[in-house]
């Protein structure tokens, strides 16, 4: 966000924030953001701006909660964290304790992958709310008022953007104003990382293999015996952050075709349902210069994936 500033309007800031959150931040980053939130019903001990915002956003819930209700919230929060591995996240602004408790109970039955997506949406609502606060605190005059000249309005706009910039760049003074353009690859064109959603943490030590289809047909068919038609491109083991590292050679352009990435999940979790997981995907002629990130969200009895950036 700091690299993309200054923002000419609130809508522009929100649009950039959504793009970064959903398209550039990975699941590990999501969990890091979740961990910064206090538990619902719990007053934050810190006096940072973020902590005070959280306190204000939970004010309705705290004001409407009985002692018994707070205890029930505490108990359900503990159950939720044990199941999903992260704090229950909801945009609490204006919600009563009973509303939040009801939503917590409803979401508790979700599968981890579904709940992770819902929590990320709620985090974005909180981010949008806080961006609105940053902008609104500096907006003193009605834009349609004839009491202010264009020069004064321009000065107010600069001050407002300046305050937002201070919030965003407080810890990034040494960074350049804009991200440099990348002229060549700085990472392999195909990467992956694995998140153990049952623990809410990266899955380290999983063996990963990347293969490319070299059969007589351009693409393998569903149900076809394909022994000996996959050629190994590279292999690695996930590190402490769940990332595969350099799983293939650093090439400027990928060869178009069908690839298969496989994870030795049986060795990682011998008691799980999957002895291994393979994901097959195709790279088109027009995509050979792109980067493909194929994360795996894993639990003992389910898995999910998507194409990241």
GROMACS .gro file of C-alpha atoms in nm:
model
  309
    1UNK     CA    1   0.000   0.000   0.000
    2UNK     CA    2   0.284   0.238   0.082
    3UNK     CA    3   0.447   0.168  -0.254
    4UNK     CA    4   0.119   0.249  -0.432
    5UNK     CA    5   0.054   0.576  -0.246
    6UNK     CA    6  -0.046   0.858  -0.265
    7UNK     CA    7  -0.414   0.785  -0.327
    8UNK     CA    8  -0.625   1.051  -0.501
    9UNK     CA    9  -0.947   0.919  -0.348
   10UNK     CA   10  -1.090   0.674  -0.095
   11UNK     CA   11  -1.228   0.453  -0.373
   12UNK     CA   12  -0.883   0.429  -0.529
   13UNK     CA   13  -0.723   0.333  -0.195
   14UNK     CA   14  -0.986   0.063  -0.136
   15UNK     CA   15  -0.942  -0.074  -0.488
   16UNK     CA   16  -0.565  -0.102  -0.441
   17UNK     CA   17  -0.611  -0.262  -0.098
   18UNK     CA   18  -0.846  -0.528  -0.239
   19UNK     CA   19  -0.607  -0.610  -0.523
   20UNK     CA   20  -0.314  -0.650  -0.283
   21UNK     CA   21  -0.509  -0.852  -0.027
   22UNK     CA   22  -0.675  -1.098  -0.264
   23UNK     CA   23  -0.420  -1.119  -0.547
   24UNK     CA   24  -0.076  -1.054  -0.397
   25UNK     CA   25  -0.086  -1.163  -0.031
   26UNK     CA   26  -0.066  -1.540   0.015
   27UNK     CA   27  -0.235  -1.753   0.280
   28UNK     CA   28   0.062  -1.718   0.514
   29UNK     CA   29   0.016  -1.343   0.497
   30UNK     CA   30  -0.357  -1.381   0.568
   31UNK     CA   31  -0.281  -1.578   0.885
   32UNK     CA   32  -0.026  -1.317   0.993
   33UNK     CA   33  -0.294  -1.049   0.960
   34UNK     CA   34  -0.553  -1.259   1.148
   35UNK     CA   35  -0.308  -1.305   1.436
   36UNK     CA   36  -0.289  -0.927   1.487
   37UNK     CA   37  -0.655  -0.913   1.591
   38UNK     CA   38  -0.770  -0.950   1.952
   39UNK     CA   39  -1.025  -1.219   2.027
   40UNK     CA   40  -1.387  -1.102   1.993
   41UNK     CA   41  -1.512  -0.993   2.335
   42UNK     CA   42  -1.160  -0.929   2.462
   43UNK     CA   43  -1.028  -0.577   2.517
   44UNK     CA   44  -0.689  -0.525   2.346
   45UNK     CA   45  -0.407  -0.460   2.590
   46UNK     CA   46  -0.198  -0.257   2.344
   47UNK     CA   47  -0.238   0.117   2.297
   48UNK     CA   48  -0.143   0.116   1.929
   49UNK     CA   49  -0.375   0.276   1.671
   50UNK     CA   50  -0.477  -0.069   1.545
   51UNK     CA   51  -0.561  -0.189   1.897
   52UNK     CA   52  -0.772   0.118   1.967
   53UNK     CA   53  -0.957   0.070   1.638
   54UNK     CA   54  -1.031  -0.290   1.737
   55UNK     CA   55  -1.163  -0.169   2.073
   56UNK     CA   56  -1.393   0.081   1.902
   57UNK     CA   57  -1.517  -0.174   1.650
   58UNK     CA   58  -1.610  -0.413   1.930
   59UNK     CA   59  -1.772  -0.144   2.147
   60UNK     CA   60  -2.129  -0.242   2.057
   61UNK     CA   61  -2.061  -0.609   2.130
   62UNK     CA   62  -1.897  -0.528   2.464
   63UNK     CA   63  -2.177  -0.287   2.561
   64UNK     CA   64  -2.451  -0.542   2.488
   65UNK     CA   65  -2.285  -0.847   2.642
   66UNK     CA   66  -2.370  -0.994   2.979
   67UNK     CA   67  -2.112  -1.172   3.191
   68UNK     CA   68  -2.264  -1.504   3.086
   69UNK     CA   69  -2.260  -1.394   2.721
   70UNK     CA   70  -1.893  -1.295   2.737
   71UNK     CA   71  -1.808  -1.631   2.890
   72UNK     CA   72  -1.994  -1.811   2.612
   73UNK     CA   73  -1.811  -1.600   2.354
   74UNK     CA   74  -1.482  -1.691   2.520
   75UNK     CA   75  -1.565  -2.063   2.517
   76UNK     CA   76  -1.673  -2.064   2.152
   77UNK     CA   77  -1.368  -1.860   2.051
   78UNK     CA   78  -1.148  -2.125   2.211
   79UNK     CA   79  -1.332  -2.406   2.028
   80UNK     CA   80  -1.303  -2.215   1.700
   81UNK     CA   81  -0.930  -2.154   1.738
   82UNK     CA   82  -0.870  -2.520   1.822
   83UNK     CA   83  -1.053  -2.633   1.507
   84UNK     CA   84  -0.928  -2.374   1.256
   85UNK     CA   85  -0.594  -2.265   1.402
   86UNK     CA   86  -0.663  -1.891   1.397
   87UNK     CA   87  -0.878  -1.633   1.575
   88UNK     CA   88  -1.246  -1.598   1.479
   89UNK     CA   89  -1.253  -1.296   1.250
   90UNK     CA   90  -1.560  -1.085   1.184
   91UNK     CA   91  -1.619  -0.717   1.109
   92UNK     CA   92  -1.772  -0.646   1.451
   93UNK     CA   93  -1.858  -0.279   1.399
   94UNK     CA   94  -2.221  -0.217   1.502
   95UNK     CA   95  -2.287  -0.584   1.585
   96UNK     CA   96  -2.425  -0.699   1.919
   97UNK     CA   97  -2.266  -0.976   2.123
   98UNK     CA   98  -2.562  -1.204   2.045
   99UNK     CA   99  -2.522  -1.144   1.669
  100UNK     CA  100  -2.151  -1.223   1.678
  101UNK     CA  101  -2.202  -1.535   1.889
  102UNK     CA  102  -2.469  -1.660   1.649
  103UNK     CA  103  -2.239  -1.604   1.350
  104UNK     CA  104  -1.952  -1.780   1.528
  105UNK     CA  105  -2.171  -2.086   1.595
  106UNK     CA  106  -2.292  -2.092   1.233
  107UNK     CA  107  -1.941  -2.070   1.090
  108UNK     CA  108  -1.800  -2.331   1.327
  109UNK     CA  109  -1.949  -2.609   1.109
  110UNK     CA  110  -1.761  -2.490   0.798
  111UNK     CA  111  -1.473  -2.682   0.645
  112UNK     CA  112  -1.135  -2.514   0.711
  113UNK     CA  113  -1.087  -2.405   0.349
  114UNK     CA  114  -1.432  -2.243   0.341
  115UNK     CA  115  -1.375  -2.068   0.673
  116UNK     CA  116  -1.036  -1.937   0.560
  117UNK     CA  117  -1.201  -1.766   0.264
  118UNK     CA  118  -1.477  -1.616   0.481
  119UNK     CA  119  -1.223  -1.487   0.732
  120UNK     CA  120  -1.024  -1.322   0.451
  121UNK     CA  121  -1.341  -1.145   0.332
  122UNK     CA  122  -1.411  -1.021   0.685
  123UNK     CA  123  -1.051  -0.894   0.712
  124UNK     CA  124  -1.104  -0.694   0.394
  125UNK     CA  125  -1.422  -0.539   0.541
  126UNK     CA  126  -1.219  -0.430   0.845
  127UNK     CA  127  -0.945  -0.286   0.623
  128UNK     CA  128  -1.202  -0.092   0.421
  129UNK     CA  129  -1.362   0.042   0.739
  130UNK     CA  130  -1.025   0.162   0.869
  131UNK     CA  131  -0.934   0.326   0.540
  132UNK     CA  132  -1.263   0.515   0.559
  133UNK     CA  133  -1.168   0.632   0.909
  134UNK     CA  134  -0.831   0.758   0.787
  135UNK     CA  135  -0.996   0.957   0.509
  136UNK     CA  136  -1.293   1.085   0.710
  137UNK     CA  137  -1.081   1.227   0.994
  138UNK     CA  138  -0.925   1.471   0.748
  139UNK     CA  139  -1.241   1.561   0.558
  140UNK     CA  140  -1.361   1.879   0.730
  141UNK     CA  141  -1.568   2.046   0.463
  142UNK     CA  142  -1.851   1.954   0.231
  143UNK     CA  143  -1.707   1.936  -0.121
  144UNK     CA  144  -2.009   2.126  -0.252
  145UNK     CA  145  -1.984   2.413  -0.005
  146UNK     CA  146  -1.924   2.755  -0.151
  147UNK     CA  147  -1.745   2.864   0.166
  148UNK     CA  148  -1.415   2.716   0.053
  149UNK     CA  149  -1.214   2.825  -0.243
  150UNK     CA  150  -1.050   2.572  -0.472
  151UNK     CA  151  -0.711   2.659  -0.323
  152UNK     CA  152  -0.828   2.578   0.030
  153UNK     CA  153  -0.994   2.256  -0.089
  154UNK     CA  154  -0.673   2.155  -0.264
  155UNK     CA  155  -0.475   2.219   0.058
  156UNK     CA  156  -0.719   2.007   0.261
  157UNK     CA  157  -0.688   1.726   0.009
  158UNK     CA  158  -0.309   1.733   0.031
  159UNK     CA  159  -0.323   1.727   0.411
  160UNK     CA  160  -0.563   1.432   0.407
  161UNK     CA  161  -0.347   1.233   0.169
  162UNK     CA  162  -0.040   1.328   0.374
  163UNK     CA  163  -0.187   1.184   0.694
  164UNK     CA  164  -0.271   0.859   0.518
  165UNK     CA  165   0.079   0.847   0.374
  166UNK     CA  166   0.227   0.887   0.722
  167UNK     CA  167   0.025   0.589   0.848
  168UNK     CA  168   0.136   0.374   0.556
  169UNK     CA  169   0.501   0.472   0.534
  170UNK     CA  170   0.591   0.496   0.903
  171UNK     CA  171   0.797   0.177   0.888
  172UNK     CA  172   0.897   0.193   0.521
  173UNK     CA  173   1.116   0.503   0.506
  174UNK     CA  174   1.401   0.320   0.334
  175UNK     CA  175   1.192   0.183   0.046
  176UNK     CA  176   1.171   0.347  -0.297
  177UNK     CA  177   0.854   0.537  -0.383
  178UNK     CA  178   0.757   0.291  -0.655
  179UNK     CA  179   0.826  -0.077  -0.704
  180UNK     CA  180   1.100  -0.131  -0.965
  181UNK     CA  181   1.004  -0.298  -1.289
  182UNK     CA  182   1.125  -0.656  -1.308
  183UNK     CA  183   1.325  -0.719  -1.622
  184UNK     CA  184   1.398  -1.089  -1.566
  185UNK     CA  185   1.269  -1.369  -1.347
  186UNK     CA  186   1.383  -1.364  -0.987
  187UNK     CA  187   1.211  -1.692  -0.897
  188UNK     CA  188   1.125  -2.012  -1.085
  189UNK     CA  189   0.825  -1.976  -1.318
  190UNK     CA  190   0.634  -2.246  -1.124
  191UNK     CA  191   0.626  -2.235  -0.743
  192UNK     CA  192   0.415  -2.376  -0.463
  193UNK     CA  193   0.370  -2.372  -0.090
  194UNK     CA  194   0.165  -2.589   0.144
  195UNK     CA  195  -0.050  -2.473   0.435
  196UNK     CA  196  -0.176  -2.720   0.697
  197UNK     CA  197  -0.518  -2.564   0.761
  198UNK     CA  198  -0.589  -2.805   1.048
  199UNK     CA  199  -0.300  -2.644   1.238
  200UNK     CA  200  -0.317  -2.299   1.084
  201UNK     CA  201   0.053  -2.312   0.997
  202UNK     CA  202   0.286  -2.393   0.705
  203UNK     CA  203   0.349  -2.759   0.629
  204UNK     CA  204   0.725  -2.817   0.635
  205UNK     CA  205   0.908  -3.125   0.509
  206UNK     CA  206   0.666  -3.230   0.231
  207UNK     CA  207   0.835  -3.377  -0.076
  208UNK     CA  208   0.724  -3.208  -0.400
  209UNK     CA  209   0.773  -3.326  -0.762
  210UNK     CA  210   0.708  -3.130  -1.080
  211UNK     CA  211   0.660  -3.323  -1.407
  212UNK     CA  212   0.567  -3.238  -1.764
  213UNK     CA  213   0.357  -3.451  -1.999
  214UNK     CA  214   0.559  -3.595  -2.289
  215UNK     CA  215   0.318  -3.855  -2.421
  216UNK     CA  216   0.224  -3.922  -2.782
  217UNK     CA  217  -0.088  -3.713  -2.737
  218UNK     CA  218  -0.064  -3.340  -2.658
  219UNK     CA  219  -0.268  -3.385  -2.345
  220UNK     CA  220  -0.340  -3.684  -2.119
  221UNK     CA  221  -0.698  -3.807  -2.119
  222UNK     CA  222  -0.903  -3.872  -1.811
  223UNK     CA  223  -0.891  -4.240  -1.719
  224UNK     CA  224  -0.602  -4.316  -1.956
  225UNK     CA  225  -0.307  -4.519  -1.830
  226UNK     CA  226  -0.017  -4.275  -1.838
  227UNK     CA  227   0.274  -4.470  -1.693
  228UNK     CA  228   0.608  -4.349  -1.829
  229UNK     CA  229   0.469  -4.043  -2.005
  230UNK     CA  230   0.550  -3.788  -1.737
  231UNK     CA  231   0.904  -3.643  -1.737
  232UNK     CA  232   1.051  -3.507  -1.415
  233UNK     CA  233   1.125  -3.132  -1.429
  234UNK     CA  234   1.246  -3.099  -1.071
  235UNK     CA  235   1.181  -3.181  -0.706
  236UNK     CA  236   1.226  -3.027  -0.364
  237UNK     CA  237   1.103  -3.033  -0.005
  238UNK     CA  238   0.896  -2.758   0.157
  239UNK     CA  239   1.084  -2.540   0.404
  240UNK     CA  240   0.971  -2.409   0.744
  241UNK     CA  241   0.744  -2.158   0.565
  242UNK     CA  242   0.585  -2.439   0.361
  243UNK     CA  243   0.746  -2.315   0.038
  244UNK     CA  244   0.898  -2.542  -0.223
  245UNK     CA  245   1.195  -2.325  -0.314
  246UNK     CA  246   1.346  -2.383  -0.659
  247UNK     CA  247   1.140  -2.671  -0.790
  248UNK     CA  248   1.259  -2.622  -1.149
  249UNK     CA  249   1.526  -2.443  -1.352
  250UNK     CA  250   1.519  -2.065  -1.378
  251UNK     CA  251   1.402  -2.012  -1.736
  252UNK     CA  252   1.269  -1.695  -1.898
  253UNK     CA  253   0.995  -1.879  -2.089
  254UNK     CA  254   0.815  -2.199  -1.994
  255UNK     CA  255   0.749  -2.472  -2.246
  256UNK     CA  256   0.375  -2.477  -2.317
  257UNK     CA  257   0.205  -2.800  -2.222
  258UNK     CA  258   0.054  -3.000  -1.937
  259UNK     CA  259   0.228  -3.014  -1.599
  260UNK     CA  260   0.172  -3.220  -1.287
  261UNK     CA  261   0.280  -3.119  -0.937
  262UNK     CA  262   0.265  -3.391  -0.671
  263UNK     CA  263   0.291  -3.376  -0.292
  264UNK     CA  264   0.394  -3.667  -0.067
  265UNK     CA  265   0.116  -3.602   0.183
  266UNK     CA  266   0.117  -3.961   0.311
  267UNK     CA  267   0.467  -3.923   0.450
  268UNK     CA  268   0.376  -3.589   0.608
  269UNK     CA  269   0.059  -3.724   0.770
  270UNK     CA  270   0.059  -4.106   0.777
  271UNK     CA  271  -0.285  -4.113   0.938
  272UNK     CA  272  -0.445  -3.889   0.676
  273UNK     CA  273  -0.677  -3.986   0.391
  274UNK     CA  274  -0.441  -3.902   0.102
  275UNK     CA  275  -0.120  -4.105   0.039
  276UNK     CA  276  -0.023  -3.832  -0.210
  277UNK     CA  277  -0.190  -3.542  -0.394
  278UNK     CA  278  -0.133  -3.458  -0.762
  279UNK     CA  279  -0.253  -3.145  -0.939
  280UNK     CA  280  -0.253  -3.134  -1.320
  281UNK     CA  281  -0.264  -2.800  -1.505
  282UNK     CA  282  -0.200  -2.667  -1.854
  283UNK     CA  283   0.013  -2.372  -1.962
  284UNK     CA  284  -0.093  -2.220  -2.294
  285UNK     CA  285   0.130  -2.073  -2.563
  286UNK     CA  286   0.022  -1.724  -2.455
  287UNK     CA  287   0.115  -1.788  -2.088
  288UNK     CA  288   0.477  -1.899  -2.114
  289UNK     CA  289   0.615  -1.574  -1.971
  290UNK     CA  290   0.380  -1.572  -1.672
  291UNK     CA  291   0.445  -1.695  -1.319
  292UNK     CA  292   0.235  -1.985  -1.186
  293UNK     CA  293   0.193  -2.031  -0.811
  294UNK     CA  294   0.004  -2.348  -0.715
  295UNK     CA  295  -0.053  -2.355  -0.337
  296UNK     CA  296  -0.198  -2.654  -0.153
  297UNK     CA  297  -0.432  -2.605   0.143
  298UNK     CA  298  -0.420  -2.936   0.326
  299UNK     CA  299  -0.596  -3.107   0.615
  300UNK     CA  300  -0.604  -3.478   0.706
  301UNK     CA  301  -0.926  -3.540   0.512
  302UNK     CA  302  -0.949  -3.262   0.253
  303UNK     CA  303  -0.736  -3.045   0.028
  304UNK     CA  304  -0.787  -2.746  -0.200
  305UNK     CA  305  -0.581  -2.545  -0.446
  306UNK     CA  306  -0.608  -2.245  -0.676
  307UNK     CA  307  -0.384  -2.049  -0.908
  308UNK     CA  308  -0.205  -1.775  -0.718
  309UNK     CA  309   0.010  -1.495  -0.853
   0.00000   0.00000   0.00000
